[in-house]
Coordinates of C-alpha atoms in Angstrom, one line a residue:
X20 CA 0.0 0.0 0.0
X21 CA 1.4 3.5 -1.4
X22 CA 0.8 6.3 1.4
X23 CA 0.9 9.4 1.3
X24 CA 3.6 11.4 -0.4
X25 CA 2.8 14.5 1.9
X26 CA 2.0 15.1 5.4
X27 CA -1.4 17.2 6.0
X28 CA -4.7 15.9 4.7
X29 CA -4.9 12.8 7.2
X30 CA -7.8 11.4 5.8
X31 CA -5.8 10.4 2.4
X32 CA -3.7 7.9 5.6
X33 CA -6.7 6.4 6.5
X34 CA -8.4 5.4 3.3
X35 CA -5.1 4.4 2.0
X36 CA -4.7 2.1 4.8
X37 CA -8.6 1.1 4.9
X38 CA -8.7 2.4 8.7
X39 CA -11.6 4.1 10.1
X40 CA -11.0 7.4 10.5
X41 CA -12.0 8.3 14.1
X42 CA -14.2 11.8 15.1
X43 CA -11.2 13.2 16.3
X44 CA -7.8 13.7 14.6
X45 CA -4.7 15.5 15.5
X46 CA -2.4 15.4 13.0
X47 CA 0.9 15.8 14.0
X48 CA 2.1 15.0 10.3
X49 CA 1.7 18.6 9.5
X50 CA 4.3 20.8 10.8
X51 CA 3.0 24.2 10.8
X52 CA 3.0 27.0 13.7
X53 CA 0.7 25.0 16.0
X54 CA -0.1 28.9 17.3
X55 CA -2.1 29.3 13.9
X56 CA -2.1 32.3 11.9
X57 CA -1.2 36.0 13.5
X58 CA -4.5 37.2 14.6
X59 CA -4.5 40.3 12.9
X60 CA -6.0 37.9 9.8
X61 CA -8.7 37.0 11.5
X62 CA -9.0 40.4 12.8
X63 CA -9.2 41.9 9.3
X64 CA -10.7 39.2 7.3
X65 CA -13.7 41.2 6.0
X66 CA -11.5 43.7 4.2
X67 CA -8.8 41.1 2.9
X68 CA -12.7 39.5 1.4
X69 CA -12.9 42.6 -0.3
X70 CA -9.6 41.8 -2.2
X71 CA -11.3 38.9 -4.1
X72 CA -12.8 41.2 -6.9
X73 CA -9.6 42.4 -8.1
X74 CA -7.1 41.3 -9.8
X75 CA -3.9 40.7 -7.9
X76 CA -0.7 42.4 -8.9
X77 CA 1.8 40.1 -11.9
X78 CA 4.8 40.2 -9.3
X79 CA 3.2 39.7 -6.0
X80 CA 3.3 43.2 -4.6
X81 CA 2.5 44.6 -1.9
X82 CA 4.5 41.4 -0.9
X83 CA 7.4 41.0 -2.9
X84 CA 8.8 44.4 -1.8
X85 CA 7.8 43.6 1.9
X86 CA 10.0 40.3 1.7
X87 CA 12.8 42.5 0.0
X88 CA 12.6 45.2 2.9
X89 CA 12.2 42.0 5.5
X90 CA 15.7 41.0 4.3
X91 CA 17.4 44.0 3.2
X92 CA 18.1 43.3 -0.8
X93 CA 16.3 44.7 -3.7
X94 CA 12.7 43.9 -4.7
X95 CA 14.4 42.9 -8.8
X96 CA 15.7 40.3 -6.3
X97 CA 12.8 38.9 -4.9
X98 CA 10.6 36.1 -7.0
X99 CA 7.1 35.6 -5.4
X100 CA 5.0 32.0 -6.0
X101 CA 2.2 30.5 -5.3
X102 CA 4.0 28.4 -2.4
X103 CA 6.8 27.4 -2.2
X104 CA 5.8 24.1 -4.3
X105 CA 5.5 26.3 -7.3
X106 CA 9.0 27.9 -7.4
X107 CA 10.6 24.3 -7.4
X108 CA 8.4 23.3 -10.3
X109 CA 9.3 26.5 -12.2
X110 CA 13.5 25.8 -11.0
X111 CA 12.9 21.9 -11.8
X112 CA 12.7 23.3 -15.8
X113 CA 15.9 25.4 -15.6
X114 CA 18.4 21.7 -15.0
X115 CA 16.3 20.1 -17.8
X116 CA 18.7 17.1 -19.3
X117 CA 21.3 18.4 -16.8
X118 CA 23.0 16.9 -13.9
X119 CA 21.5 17.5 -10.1
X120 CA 22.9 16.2 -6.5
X121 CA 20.2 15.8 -3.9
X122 CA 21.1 15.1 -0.4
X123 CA 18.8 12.4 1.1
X124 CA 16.7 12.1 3.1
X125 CA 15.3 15.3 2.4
X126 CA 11.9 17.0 0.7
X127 CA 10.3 15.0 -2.0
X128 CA 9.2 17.9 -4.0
X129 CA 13.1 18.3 -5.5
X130 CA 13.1 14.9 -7.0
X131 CA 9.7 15.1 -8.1
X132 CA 9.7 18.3 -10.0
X133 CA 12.6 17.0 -11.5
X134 CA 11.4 13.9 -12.9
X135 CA 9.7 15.3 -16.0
X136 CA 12.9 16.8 -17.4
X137 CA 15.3 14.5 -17.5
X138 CA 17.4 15.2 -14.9
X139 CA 20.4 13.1 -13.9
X140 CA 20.0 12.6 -10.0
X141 CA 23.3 12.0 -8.4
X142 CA 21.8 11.0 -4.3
X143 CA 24.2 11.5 -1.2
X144 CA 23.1 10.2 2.2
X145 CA 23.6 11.8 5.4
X146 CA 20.7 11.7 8.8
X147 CA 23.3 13.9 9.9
X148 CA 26.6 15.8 9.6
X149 CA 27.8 15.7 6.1
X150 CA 31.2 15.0 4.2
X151 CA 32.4 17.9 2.7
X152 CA 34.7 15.3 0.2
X153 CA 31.6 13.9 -0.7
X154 CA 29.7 16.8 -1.7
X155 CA 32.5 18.6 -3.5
X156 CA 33.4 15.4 -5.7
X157 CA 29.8 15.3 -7.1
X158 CA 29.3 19.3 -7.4
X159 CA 32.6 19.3 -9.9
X160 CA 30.2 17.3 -11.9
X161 CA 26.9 18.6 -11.6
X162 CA 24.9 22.0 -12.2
X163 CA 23.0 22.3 -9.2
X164 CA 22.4 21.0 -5.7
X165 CA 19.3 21.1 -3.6
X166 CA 20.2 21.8 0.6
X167 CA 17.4 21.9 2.7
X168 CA 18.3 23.7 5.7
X169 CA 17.5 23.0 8.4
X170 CA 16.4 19.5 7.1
X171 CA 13.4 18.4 6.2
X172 CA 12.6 15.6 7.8
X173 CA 15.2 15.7 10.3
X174 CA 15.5 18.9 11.7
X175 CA 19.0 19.2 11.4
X176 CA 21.0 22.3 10.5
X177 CA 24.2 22.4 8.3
X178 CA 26.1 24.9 10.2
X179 CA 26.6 27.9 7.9
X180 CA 29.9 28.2 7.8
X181 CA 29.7 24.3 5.5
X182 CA 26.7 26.7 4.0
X183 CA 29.8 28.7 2.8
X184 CA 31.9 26.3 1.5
X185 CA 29.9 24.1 -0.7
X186 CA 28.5 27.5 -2.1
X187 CA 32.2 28.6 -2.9
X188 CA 33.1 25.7 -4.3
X189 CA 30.1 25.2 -6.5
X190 CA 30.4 28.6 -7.9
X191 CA 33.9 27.6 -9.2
X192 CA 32.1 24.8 -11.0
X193 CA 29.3 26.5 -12.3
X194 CA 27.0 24.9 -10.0
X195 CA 24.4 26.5 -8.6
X196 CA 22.9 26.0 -4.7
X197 CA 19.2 25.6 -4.3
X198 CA 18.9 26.7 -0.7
X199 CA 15.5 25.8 1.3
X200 CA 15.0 27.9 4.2
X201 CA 11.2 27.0 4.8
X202 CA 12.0 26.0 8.1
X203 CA 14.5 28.7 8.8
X204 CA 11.9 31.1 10.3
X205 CA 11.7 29.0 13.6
X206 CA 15.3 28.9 14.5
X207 CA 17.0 32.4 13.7
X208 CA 17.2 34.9 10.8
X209 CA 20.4 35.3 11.6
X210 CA 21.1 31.5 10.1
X211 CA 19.8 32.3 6.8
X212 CA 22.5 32.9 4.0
X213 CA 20.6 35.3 2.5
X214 CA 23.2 38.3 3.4
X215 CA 25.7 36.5 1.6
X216 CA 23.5 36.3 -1.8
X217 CA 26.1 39.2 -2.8
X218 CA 28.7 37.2 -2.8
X219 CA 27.0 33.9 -4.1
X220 CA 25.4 34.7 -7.3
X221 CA 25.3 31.0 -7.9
X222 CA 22.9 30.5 -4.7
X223 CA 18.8 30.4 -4.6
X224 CA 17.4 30.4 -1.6
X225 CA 13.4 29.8 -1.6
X226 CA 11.4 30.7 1.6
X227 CA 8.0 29.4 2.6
X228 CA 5.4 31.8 4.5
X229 CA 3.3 28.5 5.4
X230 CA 5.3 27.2 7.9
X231 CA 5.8 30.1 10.7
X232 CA 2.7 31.8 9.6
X233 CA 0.2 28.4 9.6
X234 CA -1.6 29.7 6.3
X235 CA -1.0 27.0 4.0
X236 CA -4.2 27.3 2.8
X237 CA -3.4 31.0 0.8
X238 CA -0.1 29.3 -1.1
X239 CA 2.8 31.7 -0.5
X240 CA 6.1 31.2 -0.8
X241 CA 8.9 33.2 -2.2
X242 CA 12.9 33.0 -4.0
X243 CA 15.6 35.0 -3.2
X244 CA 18.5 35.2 -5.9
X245 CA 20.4 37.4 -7.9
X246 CA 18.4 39.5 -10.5
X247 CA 19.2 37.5 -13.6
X248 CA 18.0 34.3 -12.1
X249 CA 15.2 36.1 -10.8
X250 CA 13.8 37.1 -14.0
X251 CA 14.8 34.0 -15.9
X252 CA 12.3 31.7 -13.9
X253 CA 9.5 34.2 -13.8
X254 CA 9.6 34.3 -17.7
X255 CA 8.6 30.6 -17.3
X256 CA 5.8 30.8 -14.5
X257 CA 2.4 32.0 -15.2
X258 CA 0.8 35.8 -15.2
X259 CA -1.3 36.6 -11.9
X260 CA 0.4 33.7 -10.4
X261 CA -0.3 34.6 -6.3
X262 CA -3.0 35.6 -5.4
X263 CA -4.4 39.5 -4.2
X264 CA -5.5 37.8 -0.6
X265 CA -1.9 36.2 0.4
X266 CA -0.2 39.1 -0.9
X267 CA -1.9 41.0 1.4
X268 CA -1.6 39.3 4.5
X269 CA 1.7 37.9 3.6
X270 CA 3.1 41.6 3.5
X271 CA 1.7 41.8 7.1
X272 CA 2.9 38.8 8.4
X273 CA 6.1 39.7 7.8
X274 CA 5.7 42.8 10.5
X275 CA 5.2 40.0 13.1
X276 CA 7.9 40.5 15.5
X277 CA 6.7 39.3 18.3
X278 CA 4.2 36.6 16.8
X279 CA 7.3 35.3 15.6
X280 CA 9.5 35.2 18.9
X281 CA 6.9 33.2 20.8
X282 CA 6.6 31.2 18.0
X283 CA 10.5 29.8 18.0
X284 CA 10.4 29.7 21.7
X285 CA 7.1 27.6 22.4
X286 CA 8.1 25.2 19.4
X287 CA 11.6 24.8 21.0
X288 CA 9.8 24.0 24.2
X289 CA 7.6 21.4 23.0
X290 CA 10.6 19.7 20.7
X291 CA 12.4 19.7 24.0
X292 CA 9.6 18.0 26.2
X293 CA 8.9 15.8 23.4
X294 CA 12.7 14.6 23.1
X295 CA 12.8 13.6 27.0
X296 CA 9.7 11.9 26.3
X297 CA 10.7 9.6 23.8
X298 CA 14.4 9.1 25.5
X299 CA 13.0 7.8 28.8
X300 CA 11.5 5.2 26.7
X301 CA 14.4 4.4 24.5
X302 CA 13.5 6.1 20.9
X303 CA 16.5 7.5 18.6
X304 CA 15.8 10.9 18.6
X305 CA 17.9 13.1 15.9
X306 CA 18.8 16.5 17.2
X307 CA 16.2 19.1 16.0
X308 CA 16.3 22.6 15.3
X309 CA 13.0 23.7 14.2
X310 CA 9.2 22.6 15.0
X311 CA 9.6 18.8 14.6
X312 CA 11.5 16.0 16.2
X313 CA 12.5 12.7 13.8
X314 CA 13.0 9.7 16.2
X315 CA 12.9 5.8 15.8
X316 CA 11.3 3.1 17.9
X317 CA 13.9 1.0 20.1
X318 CA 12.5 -1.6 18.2
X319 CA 12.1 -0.5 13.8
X320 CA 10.2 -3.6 13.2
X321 CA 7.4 -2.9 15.3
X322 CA 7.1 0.7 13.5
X323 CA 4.0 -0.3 11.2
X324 CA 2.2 -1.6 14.4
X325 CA 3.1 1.3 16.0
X326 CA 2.0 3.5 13.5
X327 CA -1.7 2.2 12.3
X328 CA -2.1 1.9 16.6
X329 CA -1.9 5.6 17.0
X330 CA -4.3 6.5 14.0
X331 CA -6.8 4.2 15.2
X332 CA -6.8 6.5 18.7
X333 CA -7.0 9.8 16.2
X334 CA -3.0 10.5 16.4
X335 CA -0.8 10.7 12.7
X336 CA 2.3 10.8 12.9
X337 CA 4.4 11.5 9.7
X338 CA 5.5 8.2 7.9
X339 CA 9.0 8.2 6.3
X340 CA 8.0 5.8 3.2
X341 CA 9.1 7.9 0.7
X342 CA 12.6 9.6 2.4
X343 CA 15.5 7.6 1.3
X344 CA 17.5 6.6 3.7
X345 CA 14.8 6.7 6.4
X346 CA 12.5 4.2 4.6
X347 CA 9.4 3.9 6.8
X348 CA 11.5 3.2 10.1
X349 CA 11.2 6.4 11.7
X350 CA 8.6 9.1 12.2
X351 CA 8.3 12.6 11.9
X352 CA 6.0 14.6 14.9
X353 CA 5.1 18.3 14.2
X354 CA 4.9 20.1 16.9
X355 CA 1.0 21.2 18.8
X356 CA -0.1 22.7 21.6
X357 CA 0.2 21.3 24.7
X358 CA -2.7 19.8 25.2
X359 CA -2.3 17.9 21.6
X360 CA 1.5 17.3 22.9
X361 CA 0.5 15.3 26.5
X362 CA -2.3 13.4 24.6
X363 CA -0.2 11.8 21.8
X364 CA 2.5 11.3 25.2
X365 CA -0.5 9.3 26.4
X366 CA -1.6 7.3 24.1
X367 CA 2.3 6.2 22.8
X368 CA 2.4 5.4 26.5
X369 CA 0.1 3.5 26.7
X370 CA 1.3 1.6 23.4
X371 CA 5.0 1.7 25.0
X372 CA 3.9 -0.2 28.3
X373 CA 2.6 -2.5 26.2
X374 CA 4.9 -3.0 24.1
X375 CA 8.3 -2.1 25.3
X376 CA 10.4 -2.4 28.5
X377 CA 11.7 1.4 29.8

């Protein structure tokens, strides 16, 4: 049985596994701000409603020049899409019959928007800290590689400094740097490598508003890149592309100071209570830096039994099927609210007592 490529939308699990779906779900696949949107949007909903009978601005505006203001570089730098899904399709066409290096496990999008052009996938694996030697033999030969940082679904963060190097070597190869920072927003701006774009013209970093602000409903994402990349993948991607609603609030969003601060310090809270957790009962847990945790059962073979036992008591945890290198063994838990955090405590608990000596 194929699940799932994606977390979200837990009712695709159940049919999929032929499990009745119970009247209450928490799904901790997702890994948005469990805090939901800023409530200015709710606040202001009627006269973002209002936006619907216009059309929206081509270039995103009036967000594309608050994400250039947000990060200090030009608005010609700033490329805005409808998610952050959408400007890996429109990049996927730009390596067409050329050579890319992926670094597994990692988002499923890159290899997927790949596939239709004939792209030579070259995969390294690291869960964890990776080998510069290995990276730089297979950027010589390749003209680009995708970096999701921090991982996705690991959580872990190449320091910045490795950032550095594999963007400096690659630019000596031609090779350009796809850099995902969807994640970024929970740790620290001052991780991204966006202030070094100056001096990396071979770098493309592609930011997700989803994630921090929990509006993955309006689709907004955005890329940061020099000006001639910039305009070479918005020649290929529609007119009117994002929409007059997310641009809106996404500008807005973007003013969140403080929305965001107790964001990155309630999810660090929760990743840290949830990583004692699953220590006291022997789970690998692989050091996290944003709102998830990835761990693995004492036990790997008991993970399917594990997993269809906490969906029957209305808890989904994010399957690894479809990461290489992780290959349905271990799980991926977005961080909730606290309440949501000490009930799916309780019910692995009680699976755990079961199941496993502490």
């Amino acid at each position: 049985m194929v699940l799932p490529n994606h977390g979200a939308n837990a009712h695709h699990v159940y049919e999929r596994l032929g499990i009745e779906m119970p009247e209450v779900v928490i799904d901790f696949s997702e890994n948005v701000n469990p805090l939901g949107p800023p409530a200015f949007v709710k606040e202001r909903w009627s006269t973002y409603a209002g936006l619907i009978t216009k059309y929206p601005d081509p270039n995103g505006e009036p967000f594309r020049s608050a994400a250039a203001k947000y990060h200090n570089v030009s608005v010609s730098n700033v490329l805005v899409g409808n998610g952050a899904a959408e400007l890996f399709a429109a990049l996927a066409k730009r390596y067409e019959n050329k050579r890319a290096v992926l670094i597994h496990p990692t988002f499923s999008e890159y290899e997927a928007t790949l596939a239709p052009y004939n792209v030579y996938i070259k995969e390294i694996m690291a869960t964890g800290e990776l080998s510069l030697d290995e990276v730089f033999d297979e950027v010589e030969f390749a003209e680009v590689i995708y970096i999701c940082r921090p991982n996705n679904p690991t959580g872990y963060l190449i320091p910045l400094e490795t950032i550095k190097q594999i963007a400096e070597y690659a630019k000596r190869y031609k090779c350009e740097v796809i850099l995902d920072e969807a994640f970024l927003d929970f740790i620290d701006e001052n991780e991204s490598f966006i202030p070094y774009l100056k001096d990396f013209p071979n770098v493309i970093i592609v930011r997700s508003m989803t994630k921090m602000y929990a509006i993955p409903g309006l689709r907004l994402g955005y890329a940061v890149a020099s000006e001639q990349i910039v305009n070479d993948i918005r020649s290929s991607m529609p007119q009117w592309n994002s929409n007059a609603i997310a641009t809106a609030i996404g500008a807005e969003c973007l003013q969140e100071e403080a929305y965001r601060n107790q964001a990155i310090t309630f999810a660090k809270e929760m990743r840290e209570q949830m990583t004692v957790f699953l220590e006291k009962w022997n789970c690998i847990v692989l050091p996290s830096t944003t709102n998830f945790i990835c761990f693995q059962l004492p036990d790997a073979t008991r993970s399917k039994a594990f997993f269809t036992y906490l969906l029957a008591k209305g808890c989904v945890l994010r399957h690894t099927e479809n990461f290489k290198g992780l290959d349905g063994k271990w799980f991926r838990v977005g961080m909730k609210e606290k309440p949501q955090m000490e009930h799916l405590q309780k019910e692995m608990t009680a699976w755990f007592e079961e199941n496993l000596s502490s």
